[in-house]
Amino acid sequence: MYQFREYAASGGLITYGASITDGYRQVGVYTGRILKGEKPADLPVVQSTAFELVINLKTANALGLTIPPSLLSRADE
C-alpha cells in the first residue's frame, strides 16, 4: 500500500492518500490570495480534504488476490 497514485500506476497494488491535484489547486489559491495583498502569515493552514483510493487490478490478479466488490465500489480508479 502506498500514498501516491503514481505507485499504483507503476505496478503497486493499492494507494490511498491526499490528492496531489487538489494540493496544487490549494497552492494556486494561496498564491492568488498573496498576490491580492494578503500577508502569508495571516493565511490559515489548510489540510487536504480530497483523498484518492486507487486499486491496480492487474497487480491484484498477478498476486492471486480477489478485491471485494465493496472496496472496488469505493475506489476512485
mmCIF file of N, CA, C and O in Angstrom:
data_model
loop_
_atom_site.group_PDB
_atom_site.id
_atom_site.type_symbol
_atom_site.label_atom_id
_atom_site.label_comp_id
_atom_site.label_asym_id
_atom_site.label_seq_id
_atom_site.Cartn_x
_atom_site.Cartn_y
_atom_site.Cartn_z
ATOM 1 N N MET A 1 0.849 -1.165 0.000
ATOM 2 C CA MET A 1 0.000 0.000 0.000
ATOM 3 C C MET A 1 0.897 1.231 0.000
ATOM 4 O O MET A 1 1.888 1.276 0.725
ATOM 5 N N TYR A 2 0.511 2.203 -0.823
ATOM 6 C CA TYR A 2 1.320 3.405 -0.996
ATOM 7 C C TYR A 2 0.473 4.651 -0.790
ATOM 8 O O TYR A 2 -0.743 4.584 -0.710
ATOM 9 N N GLN A 3 1.136 5.785 -0.753
ATOM 10 C CA GLN A 3 0.458 7.054 -0.509
ATOM 11 C C GLN A 3 0.054 7.768 -1.792
ATOM 12 O O GLN A 3 -0.972 8.428 -1.819
ATOM 13 N N PHE A 4 0.830 7.648 -2.853
ATOM 14 C CA PHE A 4 0.573 8.415 -4.067
ATOM 15 C C PHE A 4 0.129 7.507 -5.208
ATOM 16 O O PHE A 4 0.665 6.414 -5.387
ATOM 17 N N ARG A 5 -0.808 7.977 -6.009
ATOM 18 C CA ARG A 5 -1.396 7.185 -7.088
ATOM 19 C C ARG A 5 -0.388 6.751 -8.148
ATOM 20 O O ARG A 5 -0.601 5.776 -8.829
ATOM 21 N N GLU A 6 0.720 7.451 -8.258
ATOM 22 C CA GLU A 6 1.732 7.097 -9.238
ATOM 23 C C GLU A 6 2.311 5.711 -8.972
ATOM 24 O O GLU A 6 2.722 5.011 -9.886
ATOM 25 N N TYR A 7 2.339 5.303 -7.704
ATOM 26 C CA TYR A 7 2.850 3.980 -7.371
ATOM 27 C C TYR A 7 1.943 2.880 -7.917
ATOM 28 O O TYR A 7 2.418 1.846 -8.376
ATOM 29 N N ALA A 8 0.644 3.083 -7.858
ATOM 30 C CA ALA A 8 -0.279 2.088 -8.423
ATOM 31 C C ALA A 8 -0.142 2.050 -9.936
ATOM 32 O O ALA A 8 -0.209 0.980 -10.540
ATOM 33 N N ALA A 9 0.076 3.184 -10.545
ATOM 34 C CA ALA A 9 0.259 3.224 -11.999
ATOM 35 C C ALA A 9 1.550 2.513 -12.401
ATOM 36 O O ALA A 9 1.651 1.985 -13.511
ATOM 37 N N SER A 10 2.511 2.457 -11.480
ATOM 38 C CA SER A 10 3.790 1.803 -11.768
ATOM 39 C C SER A 10 3.809 0.330 -11.371
ATOM 40 O O SER A 10 4.836 -0.318 -11.497
ATOM 41 N N GLY A 11 2.691 -0.172 -10.863
ATOM 42 C CA GLY A 11 2.626 -1.593 -10.536
ATOM 43 C C GLY A 11 2.297 -1.909 -9.099
ATOM 44 O O GLY A 11 2.161 -3.075 -8.742
ATOM 45 N N GLY A 12 2.171 -0.903 -8.246
ATOM 46 C CA GLY A 12 1.797 -1.143 -6.852
ATOM 47 C C GLY A 12 0.345 -1.609 -6.752
ATOM 48 O O GLY A 12 -0.449 -1.409 -7.661
ATOM 49 N N LEU A 13 -0.002 -2.245 -5.659
ATOM 50 C CA LEU A 13 -1.336 -2.812 -5.513
ATOM 51 C C LEU A 13 -2.388 -1.757 -5.191
ATOM 52 O O LEU A 13 -3.371 -1.617 -5.911
ATOM 53 N N ILE A 14 -2.192 -1.010 -4.114
ATOM 54 C CA ILE A 14 -3.217 -0.056 -3.664
ATOM 55 C C ILE A 14 -2.534 1.232 -3.213
ATOM 56 O O ILE A 14 -1.484 1.206 -2.572
ATOM 57 N N THR A 15 -3.156 2.345 -3.531
ATOM 58 C CA THR A 15 -2.712 3.629 -2.992
ATOM 59 C C THR A 15 -3.887 4.332 -2.353
ATOM 60 O O THR A 15 -5.023 4.241 -2.830
ATOM 61 N N TYR A 16 -3.624 5.013 -1.249
ATOM 62 C CA TYR A 16 -4.637 5.836 -0.592
ATOM 63 C C TYR A 16 -3.926 7.025 0.010
ATOM 64 O O TYR A 16 -3.007 6.877 0.826
ATOM 65 N N GLY A 17 -4.328 8.196 -0.402
ATOM 66 C CA GLY A 17 -3.691 9.393 0.131
ATOM 67 C C GLY A 17 -4.333 10.647 -0.408
ATOM 68 O O GLY A 17 -5.275 10.603 -1.203
ATOM 69 N N ALA A 18 -3.812 11.752 0.041
ATOM 70 C CA ALA A 18 -4.321 13.057 -0.386
ATOM 71 C C ALA A 18 -4.100 13.235 -1.882
ATOM 72 O O ALA A 18 -3.108 12.784 -2.437
ATOM 73 N N SER A 19 -5.038 13.898 -2.514
ATOM 74 C CA SER A 19 -4.955 14.162 -3.947
ATOM 75 C C SER A 19 -3.894 15.228 -4.211
ATOM 76 O O SER A 19 -3.979 16.342 -3.683
ATOM 77 N N ILE A 20 -2.898 14.876 -4.996
ATOM 78 C CA ILE A 20 -1.855 15.841 -5.344
ATOM 79 C C ILE A 20 -2.447 16.968 -6.181
ATOM 80 O O ILE A 20 -2.083 18.130 -6.028
ATOM 81 N N THR A 21 -3.383 16.633 -7.045
ATOM 82 C CA THR A 21 -4.042 17.644 -7.870
ATOM 83 C C THR A 21 -4.746 18.674 -6.990
ATOM 84 O O THR A 21 -4.660 19.881 -7.235
ATOM 85 N N ASP A 22 -5.420 18.213 -5.955
ATOM 86 C CA ASP A 22 -6.088 19.127 -5.035
ATOM 87 C C ASP A 22 -5.069 19.980 -4.287
ATOM 88 O O ASP A 22 -5.297 21.168 -4.051
ATOM 89 N N GLY A 23 -3.930 19.391 -3.935
ATOM 90 C CA GLY A 23 -2.875 20.149 -3.264
ATOM 91 C C GLY A 23 -2.341 21.273 -4.135
ATOM 92 O O GLY A 23 -2.124 22.390 -3.662
ATOM 93 N N TYR A 24 -2.138 20.975 -5.415
ATOM 94 C CA TYR A 24 -1.678 22.026 -6.335
ATOM 95 C C TYR A 24 -2.735 23.119 -6.494
ATOM 96 O O TYR A 24 -2.410 24.300 -6.599
ATOM 97 N N ARG A 25 -3.997 22.742 -6.489
ATOM 98 C CA ARG A 25 -5.070 23.730 -6.572
ATOM 99 C C ARG A 25 -5.033 24.653 -5.354
ATOM 100 O O ARG A 25 -5.157 25.875 -5.465
ATOM 101 N N GLN A 26 -4.812 24.057 -4.174
ATOM 102 C CA GLN A 26 -4.733 24.857 -2.952
ATOM 103 C C GLN A 26 -3.548 25.811 -2.986
ATOM 104 O O GLN A 26 -3.633 26.943 -2.500
ATOM 105 N N VAL A 27 -2.432 25.372 -3.551
ATOM 106 C CA VAL A 27 -1.261 26.253 -3.700
ATOM 107 C C VAL A 27 -1.629 27.445 -4.582
ATOM 108 O O VAL A 27 -1.257 28.585 -4.291
ATOM 109 N N GLY A 28 -2.367 27.197 -5.649
ATOM 110 C CA GLY A 28 -2.804 28.277 -6.531
ATOM 111 C C GLY A 28 -3.703 29.269 -5.822
ATOM 112 O O GLY A 28 -3.580 30.486 -6.019
ATOM 113 N N VAL A 29 -4.597 28.760 -4.990
ATOM 114 C CA VAL A 29 -5.487 29.643 -4.222
ATOM 115 C C VAL A 29 -4.670 30.500 -3.268
ATOM 116 O O VAL A 29 -4.887 31.716 -3.156
ATOM 117 N N TYR A 30 -3.712 29.892 -2.568
ATOM 118 C CA TYR A 30 -2.850 30.649 -1.659
ATOM 119 C C TYR A 30 -2.063 31.710 -2.417
ATOM 120 O O TYR A 30 -1.956 32.853 -1.974
ATOM 121 N N THR A 31 -1.507 31.335 -3.548
ATOM 122 C CA THR A 31 -0.725 32.284 -4.349
ATOM 123 C C THR A 31 -1.593 33.462 -4.770
ATOM 124 O O THR A 31 -1.167 34.618 -4.687
ATOM 125 N N GLY A 32 -2.800 33.181 -5.195
ATOM 126 C CA GLY A 32 -3.721 34.247 -5.589
ATOM 127 C C GLY A 32 -4.031 35.185 -4.443
ATOM 128 O O GLY A 32 -4.078 36.409 -4.622
ATOM 129 N N ARG A 33 -4.235 34.629 -3.260
ATOM 130 C CA ARG A 33 -4.529 35.472 -2.100
ATOM 131 C C ARG A 33 -3.334 36.358 -1.742
ATOM 132 O O ARG A 33 -3.505 37.533 -1.386
ATOM 133 N N ILE A 34 -2.126 35.805 -1.862
ATOM 134 C CA ILE A 34 -0.926 36.589 -1.564
ATOM 135 C C ILE A 34 -0.741 37.692 -2.600
ATOM 136 O O ILE A 34 -0.422 38.836 -2.260
ATOM 137 N N LEU A 35 -0.971 37.359 -3.867
ATOM 138 C CA LEU A 35 -0.829 38.367 -4.924
ATOM 139 C C LEU A 35 -1.874 39.477 -4.802
ATOM 140 O O LEU A 35 -1.655 40.584 -5.269
ATOM 141 N N LYS A 36 -3.005 39.183 -4.165
ATOM 142 C CA LYS A 36 -4.032 40.207 -3.952
ATOM 143 C C LYS A 36 -3.754 41.055 -2.718
ATOM 144 O O LYS A 36 -4.518 41.959 -2.410
ATOM 145 N N GLY A 37 -2.654 40.744 -1.999
ATOM 146 C CA GLY A 37 -2.248 41.622 -0.905
ATOM 147 C C GLY A 37 -2.333 41.029 0.486
ATOM 148 O O GLY A 37 -1.960 41.686 1.456
ATOM 149 N N GLU A 38 -2.823 39.814 0.645
ATOM 150 C CA GLU A 38 -2.881 39.236 1.987
ATOM 151 C C GLU A 38 -1.485 38.837 2.444
ATOM 152 O O GLU A 38 -0.632 38.468 1.643
ATOM 153 N N LYS A 39 -1.262 38.931 3.739
ATOM 154 C CA LYS A 39 0.037 38.559 4.294
ATOM 155 C C LYS A 39 0.080 37.035 4.470
ATOM 156 O O LYS A 39 -0.859 36.442 4.999
ATOM 157 N N PRO A 40 1.168 36.406 4.039
ATOM 158 C CA PRO A 40 1.280 34.951 4.191
ATOM 159 C C PRO A 40 1.116 34.480 5.632
ATOM 160 O O PRO A 40 0.554 33.423 5.882
ATOM 161 N N ALA A 41 1.567 35.259 6.592
ATOM 162 C CA ALA A 41 1.459 34.882 8.000
ATOM 163 C C ALA A 41 0.007 34.859 8.479
ATOM 164 O O ALA A 41 -0.314 34.202 9.470
ATOM 165 N N ASP A 42 -0.862 35.597 7.780
ATOM 166 C CA ASP A 42 -2.267 35.655 8.172
ATOM 167 C C ASP A 42 -3.110 34.542 7.547
ATOM 168 O O ASP A 42 -4.269 34.365 7.926
ATOM 169 N N LEU A 43 -2.545 33.818 6.600
ATOM 170 C CA LEU A 43 -3.308 32.760 5.933
ATOM 171 C C LEU A 43 -3.364 31.510 6.808
ATOM 172 O O LEU A 43 -2.374 31.130 7.434
ATOM 173 N N PRO A 44 -4.516 30.856 6.862
ATOM 174 C CA PRO A 44 -4.638 29.656 7.693
ATOM 175 C C PRO A 44 -3.937 28.457 7.052
ATOM 176 O O PRO A 44 -3.750 28.405 5.840
ATOM 177 N N VAL A 45 -3.569 27.521 7.875
ATOM 178 C CA VAL A 45 -3.028 26.256 7.386
ATOM 179 C C VAL A 45 -4.221 25.405 6.960
ATOM 180 O O VAL A 45 -5.185 25.250 7.709
ATOM 181 N N VAL A 46 -4.164 24.884 5.755
ATOM 182 C CA VAL A 46 -5.280 24.103 5.221
ATOM 183 C C VAL A 46 -4.825 22.667 5.030
ATOM 184 O O VAL A 46 -3.781 22.413 4.425
ATOM 185 N N GLN A 47 -5.610 21.741 5.554
ATOM 186 C CA GLN A 47 -5.323 20.324 5.360
ATOM 187 C C GLN A 47 -6.114 19.826 4.167
ATOM 188 O O GLN A 47 -7.198 20.326 3.862
ATOM 189 N N SER A 48 -5.593 18.828 3.533
ATOM 190 C CA SER A 48 -6.249 18.265 2.365
ATOM 191 C C SER A 48 -7.588 17.643 2.751
ATOM 192 O O SER A 48 -7.723 17.010 3.799
ATOM 193 N N THR A 49 -8.572 17.836 1.891
ATOM 194 C CA THR A 49 -9.890 17.253 2.125
ATOM 195 C C THR A 49 -10.248 16.238 1.055
ATOM 196 O O THR A 49 -11.236 15.534 1.180
ATOM 197 N N ALA A 50 -9.453 16.167 0.007
ATOM 198 C CA ALA A 50 -9.720 15.229 -1.090
ATOM 199 C C ALA A 50 -8.705 14.093 -1.030
ATOM 200 O O ALA A 50 -7.502 14.317 -1.112
ATOM 201 N N PHE A 51 -9.205 12.875 -0.860
ATOM 202 C CA PHE A 51 -8.358 11.688 -0.805
ATOM 203 C C PHE A 51 -8.746 10.747 -1.928
ATOM 204 O O PHE A 51 -9.901 10.715 -2.347
ATOM 205 N N GLU A 52 -7.768 9.985 -2.416
ATOM 206 C CA GLU A 52 -7.995 9.082 -3.540
ATOM 207 C C GLU A 52 -7.617 7.656 -3.152
ATOM 208 O O GLU A 52 -6.591 7.434 -2.514
ATOM 209 N N LEU A 53 -8.453 6.717 -3.563
ATOM 210 C CA LEU A 53 -8.171 5.294 -3.412
ATOM 211 C C LEU A 53 -8.027 4.719 -4.809
ATOM 212 O O LEU A 53 -8.958 4.800 -5.614
ATOM 213 N N VAL A 54 -6.842 4.173 -5.109
ATOM 214 C CA VAL A 54 -6.571 3.606 -6.426
ATOM 215 C C VAL A 54 -6.160 2.150 -6.233
ATOM 216 O O VAL A 54 -5.290 1.849 -5.411
ATOM 217 N N ILE A 55 -6.801 1.261 -6.982
ATOM 218 C CA ILE A 55 -6.501 -0.167 -6.909
ATOM 219 C C ILE A 55 -6.028 -0.630 -8.274
ATOM 220 O O ILE A 55 -6.699 -0.412 -9.279
ATOM 221 N N ASN A 56 -4.880 -1.292 -8.306
ATOM 222 C CA ASN A 56 -4.327 -1.821 -9.544
ATOM 223 C C ASN A 56 -4.782 -3.281 -9.665
ATOM 224 O O ASN A 56 -4.246 -4.175 -9.012
ATOM 225 N N LEU A 57 -5.807 -3.512 -10.495
ATOM 226 C CA LEU A 57 -6.372 -4.854 -10.644
ATOM 227 C C LEU A 57 -5.414 -5.814 -11.343
ATOM 228 O O LEU A 57 -5.428 -7.017 -11.079
ATOM 229 N N LYS A 58 -4.561 -5.295 -12.203
ATOM 230 C CA LYS A 58 -3.582 -6.148 -12.887
ATOM 231 C C LYS A 58 -2.617 -6.754 -11.861
ATOM 232 O O LYS A 58 -2.314 -7.947 -11.903
ATOM 233 N N THR A 59 -2.167 -5.946 -10.919
ATOM 234 C CA THR A 59 -1.282 -6.433 -9.870
ATOM 235 C C THR A 59 -2.018 -7.389 -8.940
ATOM 236 O O THR A 59 -1.466 -8.416 -8.532
ATOM 237 N N ALA A 60 -3.265 -7.068 -8.614
ATOM 238 C CA ALA A 60 -4.066 -7.958 -7.757
ATOM 239 C C ALA A 60 -4.213 -9.327 -8.405
ATOM 240 O O ALA A 60 -4.068 -10.356 -7.732
ATOM 241 N N ASN A 61 -4.498 -9.361 -9.692
ATOM 242 C CA ASN A 61 -4.632 -10.630 -10.403
ATOM 243 C C ASN A 61 -3.310 -11.388 -10.440
ATOM 244 O O ASN A 61 -3.284 -12.603 -10.276
ATOM 245 N N ALA A 62 -2.209 -10.674 -10.632
ATOM 246 C CA ALA A 62 -0.894 -11.316 -10.666
ATOM 247 C C ALA A 62 -0.542 -11.938 -9.316
ATOM 248 O O ALA A 62 0.145 -12.957 -9.257
ATOM 249 N N LEU A 63 -1.021 -11.327 -8.234
ATOM 250 C CA LEU A 63 -0.764 -11.850 -6.889
ATOM 251 C C LEU A 63 -1.800 -12.896 -6.470
ATOM 252 O O LEU A 63 -1.687 -13.481 -5.397
ATOM 253 N N GLY A 64 -2.823 -13.087 -7.305
ATOM 254 C CA GLY A 64 -3.878 -14.046 -6.984
ATOM 255 C C GLY A 64 -4.855 -13.542 -5.943
ATOM 256 O O GLY A 64 -5.478 -14.326 -5.236
ATOM 257 N N LEU A 65 -4.995 -12.241 -5.843
ATOM 258 C CA LEU A 65 -5.898 -11.637 -4.864
ATOM 259 C C LEU A 65 -7.242 -11.301 -5.492
ATOM 260 O O LEU A 65 -7.314 -10.898 -6.650
ATOM 261 N N THR A 66 -8.280 -11.451 -4.712
ATOM 262 C CA THR A 66 -9.609 -11.031 -5.137
ATOM 263 C C THR A 66 -9.987 -9.806 -4.318
ATOM 264 O O THR A 66 -10.048 -9.871 -3.083
ATOM 265 N N ILE A 67 -10.226 -8.713 -4.987
ATOM 266 C CA ILE A 67 -10.607 -7.470 -4.302
ATOM 267 C C ILE A 67 -12.123 -7.502 -4.099
ATOM 268 O O ILE A 67 -12.874 -7.685 -5.055
ATOM 269 N N PRO A 68 -12.589 -7.331 -2.861
ATOM 270 C CA PRO A 68 -14.035 -7.360 -2.600
ATOM 271 C C PRO A 68 -14.764 -6.260 -3.369
ATOM 272 O O PRO A 68 -14.251 -5.142 -3.513
ATOM 273 N N PRO A 69 -15.965 -6.553 -3.861
ATOM 274 C CA PRO A 69 -16.745 -5.541 -4.603
ATOM 275 C C PRO A 69 -17.002 -4.269 -3.792
ATOM 276 O O PRO A 69 -17.053 -3.180 -4.352
ATOM 277 N N SER A 70 -17.148 -4.406 -2.478
ATOM 278 C CA SER A 70 -17.391 -3.211 -1.654
ATOM 279 C C SER A 70 -16.196 -2.263 -1.687
ATOM 280 O O SER A 70 -16.355 -1.047 -1.648
ATOM 281 N N LEU A 71 -14.986 -2.815 -1.777
ATOM 282 C CA LEU A 71 -13.786 -1.979 -1.861
ATOM 283 C C LEU A 71 -13.639 -1.401 -3.268
ATOM 284 O O LEU A 71 -13.276 -0.236 -3.430
ATOM 285 N N LEU A 72 -13.962 -2.203 -4.276
ATOM 286 C CA LEU A 72 -13.893 -1.715 -5.648
ATOM 287 C C LEU A 72 -14.860 -0.555 -5.889
ATOM 288 O O LEU A 72 -14.555 0.374 -6.628
ATOM 289 N N SER A 73 -16.028 -0.628 -5.263
ATOM 290 C CA SER A 73 -17.017 0.450 -5.470
ATOM 291 C C SER A 73 -16.571 1.761 -4.825
ATOM 292 O O SER A 73 -16.996 2.828 -5.250
ATOM 293 N N ARG A 74 -15.719 1.698 -3.832
ATOM 294 C CA ARG A 74 -15.215 2.911 -3.162
ATOM 295 C C ARG A 74 -13.996 3.508 -3.846
ATOM 296 O O ARG A 74 -13.621 4.640 -3.577
ATOM 297 N N ALA A 75 -13.363 2.724 -4.704
ATOM 298 C CA ALA A 75 -12.121 3.187 -5.354
ATOM 299 C C ALA A 75 -12.420 4.290 -6.361
ATOM 300 O O ALA A 75 -13.430 4.274 -7.046
ATOM 301 N N ASP A 76 -11.515 5.271 -6.423
ATOM 302 C CA ASP A 76 -11.628 6.352 -7.392
ATOM 303 C C ASP A 76 -11.178 5.893 -8.768
ATOM 304 O O ASP A 76 -11.616 6.413 -9.782
ATOM 305 N N GLU A 77 -10.273 4.932 -8.776
ATOM 306 C CA GLU A 77 -9.756 4.413 -10.056
ATOM 307 C C GLU A 77 -9.333 2.969 -9.842
ATOM 308 O O GLU A 77 -8.820 2.606 -8.809
#
